[in-house]
Short mmCIF file of C-alpha atoms and ligand atoms in Angstrom, two decimals:
data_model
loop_
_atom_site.label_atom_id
_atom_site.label_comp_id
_atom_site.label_asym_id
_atom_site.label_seq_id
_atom_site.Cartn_x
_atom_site.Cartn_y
_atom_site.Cartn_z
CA UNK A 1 -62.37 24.62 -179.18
CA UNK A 2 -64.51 22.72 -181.55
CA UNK A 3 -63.84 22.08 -185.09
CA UNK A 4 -65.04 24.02 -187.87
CA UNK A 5 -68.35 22.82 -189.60
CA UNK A 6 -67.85 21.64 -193.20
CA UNK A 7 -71.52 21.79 -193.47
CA UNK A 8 -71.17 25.49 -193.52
CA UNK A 9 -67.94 26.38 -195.42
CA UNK A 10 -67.77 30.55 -195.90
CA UNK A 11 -65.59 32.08 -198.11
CA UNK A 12 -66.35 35.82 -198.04
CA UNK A 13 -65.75 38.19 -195.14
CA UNK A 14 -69.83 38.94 -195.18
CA UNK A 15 -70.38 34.87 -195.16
CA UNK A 16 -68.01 34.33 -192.67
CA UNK A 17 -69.43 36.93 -190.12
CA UNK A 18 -72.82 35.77 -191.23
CA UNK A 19 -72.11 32.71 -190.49
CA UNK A 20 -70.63 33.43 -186.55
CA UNK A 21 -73.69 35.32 -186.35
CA UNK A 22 -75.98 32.71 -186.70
CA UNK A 23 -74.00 30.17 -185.02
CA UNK A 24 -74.56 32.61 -182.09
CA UNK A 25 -77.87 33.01 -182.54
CA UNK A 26 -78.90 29.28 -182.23
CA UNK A 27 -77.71 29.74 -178.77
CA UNK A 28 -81.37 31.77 -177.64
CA UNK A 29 -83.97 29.88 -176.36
CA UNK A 30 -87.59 30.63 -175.48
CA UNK A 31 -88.05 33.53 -172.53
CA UNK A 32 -84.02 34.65 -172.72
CA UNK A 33 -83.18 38.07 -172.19
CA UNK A 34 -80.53 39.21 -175.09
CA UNK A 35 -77.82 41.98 -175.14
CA UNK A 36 -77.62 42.92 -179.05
CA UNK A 37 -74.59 44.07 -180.50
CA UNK A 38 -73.70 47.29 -182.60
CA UNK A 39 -71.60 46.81 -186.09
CA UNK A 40 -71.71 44.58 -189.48
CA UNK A 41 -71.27 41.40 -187.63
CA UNK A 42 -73.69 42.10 -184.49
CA UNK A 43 -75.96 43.49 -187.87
CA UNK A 44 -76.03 39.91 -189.03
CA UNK A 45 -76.68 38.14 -185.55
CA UNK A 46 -79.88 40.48 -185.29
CA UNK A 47 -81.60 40.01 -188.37
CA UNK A 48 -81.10 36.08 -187.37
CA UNK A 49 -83.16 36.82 -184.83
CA UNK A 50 -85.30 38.87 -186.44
CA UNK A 51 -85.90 35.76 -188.25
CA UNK A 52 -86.14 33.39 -185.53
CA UNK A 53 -89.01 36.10 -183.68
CA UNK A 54 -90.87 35.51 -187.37
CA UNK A 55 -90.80 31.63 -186.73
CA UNK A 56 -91.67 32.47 -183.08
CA UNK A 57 -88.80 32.61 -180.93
CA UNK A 58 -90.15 34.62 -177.61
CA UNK A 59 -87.35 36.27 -176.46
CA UNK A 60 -86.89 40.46 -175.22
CA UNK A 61 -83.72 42.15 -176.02
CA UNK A 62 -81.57 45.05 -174.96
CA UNK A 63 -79.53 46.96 -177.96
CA UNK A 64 -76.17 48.54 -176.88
CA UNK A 65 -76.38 51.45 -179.53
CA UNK A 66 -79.55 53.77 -181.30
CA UNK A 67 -78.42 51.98 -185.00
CA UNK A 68 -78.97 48.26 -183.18
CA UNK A 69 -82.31 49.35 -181.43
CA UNK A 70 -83.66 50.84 -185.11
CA UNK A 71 -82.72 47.79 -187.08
CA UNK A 72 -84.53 45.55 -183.67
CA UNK A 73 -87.34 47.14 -183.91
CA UNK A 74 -88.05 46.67 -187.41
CA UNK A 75 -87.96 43.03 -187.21
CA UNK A 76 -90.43 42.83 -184.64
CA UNK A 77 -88.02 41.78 -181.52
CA UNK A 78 -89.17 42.98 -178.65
CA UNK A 79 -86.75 45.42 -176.81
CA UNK A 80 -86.36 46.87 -173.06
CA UNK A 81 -85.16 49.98 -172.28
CA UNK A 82 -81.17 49.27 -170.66
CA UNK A 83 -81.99 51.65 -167.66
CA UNK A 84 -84.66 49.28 -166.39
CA UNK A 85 -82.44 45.89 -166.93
CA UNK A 86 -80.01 44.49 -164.32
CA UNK A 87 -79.27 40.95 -165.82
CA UNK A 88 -79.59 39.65 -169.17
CA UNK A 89 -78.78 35.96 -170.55
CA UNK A 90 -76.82 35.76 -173.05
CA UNK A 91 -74.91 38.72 -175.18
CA UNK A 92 -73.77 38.98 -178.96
CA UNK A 93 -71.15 41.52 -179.95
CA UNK A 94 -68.37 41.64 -183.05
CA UNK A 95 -64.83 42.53 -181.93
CA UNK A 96 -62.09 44.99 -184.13
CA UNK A 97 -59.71 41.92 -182.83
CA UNK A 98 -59.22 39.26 -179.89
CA UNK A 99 -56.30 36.93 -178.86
CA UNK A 100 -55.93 34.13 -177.88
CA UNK A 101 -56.57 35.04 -174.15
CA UNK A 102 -59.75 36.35 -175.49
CA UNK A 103 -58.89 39.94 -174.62
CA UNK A 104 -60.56 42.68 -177.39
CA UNK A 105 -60.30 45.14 -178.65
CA UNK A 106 -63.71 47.27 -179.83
CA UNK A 107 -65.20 50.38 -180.13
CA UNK A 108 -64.69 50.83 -183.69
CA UNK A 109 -68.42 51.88 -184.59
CA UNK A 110 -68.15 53.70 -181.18
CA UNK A 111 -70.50 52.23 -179.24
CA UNK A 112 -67.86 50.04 -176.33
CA UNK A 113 -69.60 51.87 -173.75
CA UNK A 114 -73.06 50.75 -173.65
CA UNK A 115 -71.27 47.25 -175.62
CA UNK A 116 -69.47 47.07 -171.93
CA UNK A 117 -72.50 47.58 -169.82
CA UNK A 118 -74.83 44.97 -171.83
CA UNK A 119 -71.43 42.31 -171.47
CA UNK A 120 -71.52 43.39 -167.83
CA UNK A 121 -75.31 42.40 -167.65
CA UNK A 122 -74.48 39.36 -169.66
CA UNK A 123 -74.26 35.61 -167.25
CA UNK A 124 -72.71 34.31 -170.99
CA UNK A 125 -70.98 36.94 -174.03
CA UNK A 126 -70.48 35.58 -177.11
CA UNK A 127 -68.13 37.38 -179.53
CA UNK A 128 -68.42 37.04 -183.10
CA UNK A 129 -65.96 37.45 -185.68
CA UNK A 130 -64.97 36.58 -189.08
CA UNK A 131 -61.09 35.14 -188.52
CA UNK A 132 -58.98 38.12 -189.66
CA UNK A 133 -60.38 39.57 -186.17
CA UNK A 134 -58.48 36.96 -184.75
CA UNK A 135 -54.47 38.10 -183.60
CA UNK A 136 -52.03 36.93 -181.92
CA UNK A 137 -50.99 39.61 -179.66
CA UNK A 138 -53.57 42.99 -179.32
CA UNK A 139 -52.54 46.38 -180.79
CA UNK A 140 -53.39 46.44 -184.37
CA UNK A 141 -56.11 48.93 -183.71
CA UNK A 142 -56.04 52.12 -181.34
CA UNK A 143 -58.16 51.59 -178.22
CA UNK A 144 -61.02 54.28 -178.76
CA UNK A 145 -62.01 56.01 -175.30
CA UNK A 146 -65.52 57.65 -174.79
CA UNK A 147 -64.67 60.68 -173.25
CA UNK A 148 -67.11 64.01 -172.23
CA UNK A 149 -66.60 66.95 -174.51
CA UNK A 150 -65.88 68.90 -171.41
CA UNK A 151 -62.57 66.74 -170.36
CA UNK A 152 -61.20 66.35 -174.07
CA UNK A 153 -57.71 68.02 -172.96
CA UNK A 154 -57.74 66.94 -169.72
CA UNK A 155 -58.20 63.41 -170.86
CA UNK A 156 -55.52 64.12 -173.33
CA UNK A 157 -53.03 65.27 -171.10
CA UNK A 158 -53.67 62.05 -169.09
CA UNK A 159 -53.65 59.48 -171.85
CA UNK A 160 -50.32 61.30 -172.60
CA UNK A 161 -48.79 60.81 -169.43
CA UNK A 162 -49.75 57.20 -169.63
CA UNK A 163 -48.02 56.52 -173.01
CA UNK A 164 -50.92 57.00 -175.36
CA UNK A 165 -51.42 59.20 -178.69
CA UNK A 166 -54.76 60.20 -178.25
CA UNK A 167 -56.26 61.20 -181.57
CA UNK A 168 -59.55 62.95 -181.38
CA UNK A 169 -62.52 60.79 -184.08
CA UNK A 170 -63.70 62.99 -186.87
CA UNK A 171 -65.77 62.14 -189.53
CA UNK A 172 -65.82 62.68 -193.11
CA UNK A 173 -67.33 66.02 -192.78
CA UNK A 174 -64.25 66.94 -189.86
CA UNK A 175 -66.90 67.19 -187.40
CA UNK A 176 -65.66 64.83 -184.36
CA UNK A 177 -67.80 62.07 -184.40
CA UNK A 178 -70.59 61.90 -181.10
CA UNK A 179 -71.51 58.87 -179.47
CA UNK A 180 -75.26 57.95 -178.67
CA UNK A 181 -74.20 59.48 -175.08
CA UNK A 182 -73.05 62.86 -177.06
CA UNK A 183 -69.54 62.10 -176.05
CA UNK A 184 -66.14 62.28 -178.08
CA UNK A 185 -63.80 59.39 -179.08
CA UNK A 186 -60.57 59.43 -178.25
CA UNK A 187 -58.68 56.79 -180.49
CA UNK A 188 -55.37 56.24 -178.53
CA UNK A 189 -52.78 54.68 -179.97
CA UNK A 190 -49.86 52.95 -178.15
CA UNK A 191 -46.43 52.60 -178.68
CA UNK A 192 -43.94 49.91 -177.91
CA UNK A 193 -45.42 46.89 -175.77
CA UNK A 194 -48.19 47.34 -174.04
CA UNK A 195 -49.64 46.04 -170.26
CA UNK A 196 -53.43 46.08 -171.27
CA UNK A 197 -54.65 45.34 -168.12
CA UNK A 198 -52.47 48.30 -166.45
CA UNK A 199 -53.56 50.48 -169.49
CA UNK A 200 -56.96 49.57 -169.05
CA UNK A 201 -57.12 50.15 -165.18
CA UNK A 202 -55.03 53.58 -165.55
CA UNK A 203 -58.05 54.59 -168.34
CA UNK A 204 -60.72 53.15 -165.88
CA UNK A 205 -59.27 56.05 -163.05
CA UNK A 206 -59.44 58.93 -165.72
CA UNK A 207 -62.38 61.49 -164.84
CA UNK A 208 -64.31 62.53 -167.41
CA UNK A 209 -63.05 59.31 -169.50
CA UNK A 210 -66.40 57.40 -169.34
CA UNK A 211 -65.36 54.11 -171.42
CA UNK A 212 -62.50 52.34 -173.54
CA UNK A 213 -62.78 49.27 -175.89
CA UNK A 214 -60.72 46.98 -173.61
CA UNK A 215 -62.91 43.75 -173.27
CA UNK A 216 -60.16 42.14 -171.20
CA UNK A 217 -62.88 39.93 -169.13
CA UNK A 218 -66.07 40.28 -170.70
CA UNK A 219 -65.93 37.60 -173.03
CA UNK A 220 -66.74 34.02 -172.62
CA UNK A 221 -66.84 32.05 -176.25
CA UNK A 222 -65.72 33.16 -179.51
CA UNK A 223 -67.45 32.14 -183.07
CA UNK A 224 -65.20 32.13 -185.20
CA UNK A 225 -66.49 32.63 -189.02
CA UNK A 226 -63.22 30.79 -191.21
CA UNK A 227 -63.54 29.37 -194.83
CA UNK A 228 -64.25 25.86 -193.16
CA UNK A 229 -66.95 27.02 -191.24
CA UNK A 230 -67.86 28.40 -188.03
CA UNK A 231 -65.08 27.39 -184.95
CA UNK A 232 -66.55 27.74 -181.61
CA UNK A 233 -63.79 28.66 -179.10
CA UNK A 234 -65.09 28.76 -175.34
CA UNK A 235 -63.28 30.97 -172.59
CA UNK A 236 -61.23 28.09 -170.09
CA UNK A 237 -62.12 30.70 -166.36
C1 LIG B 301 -68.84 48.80 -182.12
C2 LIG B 301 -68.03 47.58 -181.95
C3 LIG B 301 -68.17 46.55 -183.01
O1 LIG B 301 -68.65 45.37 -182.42
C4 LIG B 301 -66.81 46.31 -183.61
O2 LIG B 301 -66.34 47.54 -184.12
C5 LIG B 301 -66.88 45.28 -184.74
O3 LIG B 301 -67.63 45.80 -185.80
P1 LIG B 301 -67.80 45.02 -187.16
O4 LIG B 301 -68.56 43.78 -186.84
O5 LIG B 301 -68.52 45.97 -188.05
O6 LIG B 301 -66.41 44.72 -187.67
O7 LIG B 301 -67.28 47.40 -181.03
O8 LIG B 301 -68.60 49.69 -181.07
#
């Protein structure tokens, strides 16, 4: 871990993500390959590069979600399409929360599944993250699954029998929410302590379950957007 930069003292949530983002973003070089993130944070990181492609930064990117590839586009960066793209350099995502072990949770904006496959691309994954994302044990937020309309009670009955409350995502309207995939989310809640790597490798063996927002492995550095600054906490593997 670094120490925070004075230089760049943040105060509100907004700054503070800001901030990670563009800490993260001074990581691209000329000719990389980048996996974009979906959410506020990832939001921030990609109109820093939006900026840096202004000022000339070649680079190509991949977005994990149909929101990131919109806002991409209309900065000028230049974006593949995922199915063509095997491996990517570098990979910029928020988190709902991550410990110390740099385990995550994420998912909230419902996008974990093509998040995973970008991270899985990825030879380096940054996550970004204003500090209250920051916990010291994981569980404060429900660990959404992806699931295919067709399995919804089958994957249910399964998340059941493995101890979680699996509450189907609905929006305001009541309609259950659709990923970019035209899949549910399953938001599955947990109670007592929890084994995440056993949950997550359980959820992994689910048919018709086709993600969760377990990032047990797939992060390698953490920025860190606090009121002093931006702290830059690498992955010890
Ligand atoms: C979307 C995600 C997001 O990265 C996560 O929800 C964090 O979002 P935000 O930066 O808006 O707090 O996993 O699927």
């Amino acid at each position: 871990m670094t120490q925070p930069s004075p230089a760049i003292a943040t105060s509100s949530i907004d700054e503070r993500k800001r901030a990670a983002a563009i800490a993260a973003v001074a990581e691209i070089r000329d000719g990389m390959l980048v996996g974009l993130g979906t959410g506020s944070t990832a939001h921030f990181a990609v109109e820093a590069l939006g900026q840096a492609v202004a000022r000339g930064l070649d680079v190509r990117a991949v977005a994990t979600s149909r929101q990131t590839a919109t806002q991409a586009i209309a900065l000028g960066i230049v974006l593949l399409k995922p199915a063509k793209v095997a491996r990517i350099d570098l990979c910029i995502d928020g988190v709902d929360e991550i410990d110390p072990e740099f385990r995550a949770i994420k998912g909230a904006g419902g996008a974990m599944l093509r998040e995973k496959i970008v991270a899985g691309m990825a030879a380096r994954r940054i996550a970004i993250a204003d500090d209250s994302k920051a916990v010291g044990h994981l569980g404060t937020h429900p660990v959404p699954a992806e699931v295919l309309p067709h399995a919804q009670a089958f994957v249910t009955r399964k998340l059941r029998e493995i101890g979680c409350k699996a509450v189907l995502r609905l929006d305001g309207a009541g309609a259950p929410v659709l990923t970019d995939q035209d899949n549910i989310i399953l938001d599955c809640h947990m109670a007592g302590p929890v084994d995440w790597a056993e949950l997550a490798g359980h959820m992994d063996a689910i048919p018709g379950l086709m993600g969760h927002g377990l990032f047990l492995e797939e992060i390698d550095a953490l920025f860190l957007g606090t009121a002093q600054g931006v702290e830059r906490r690498e992955r010890a593997r």
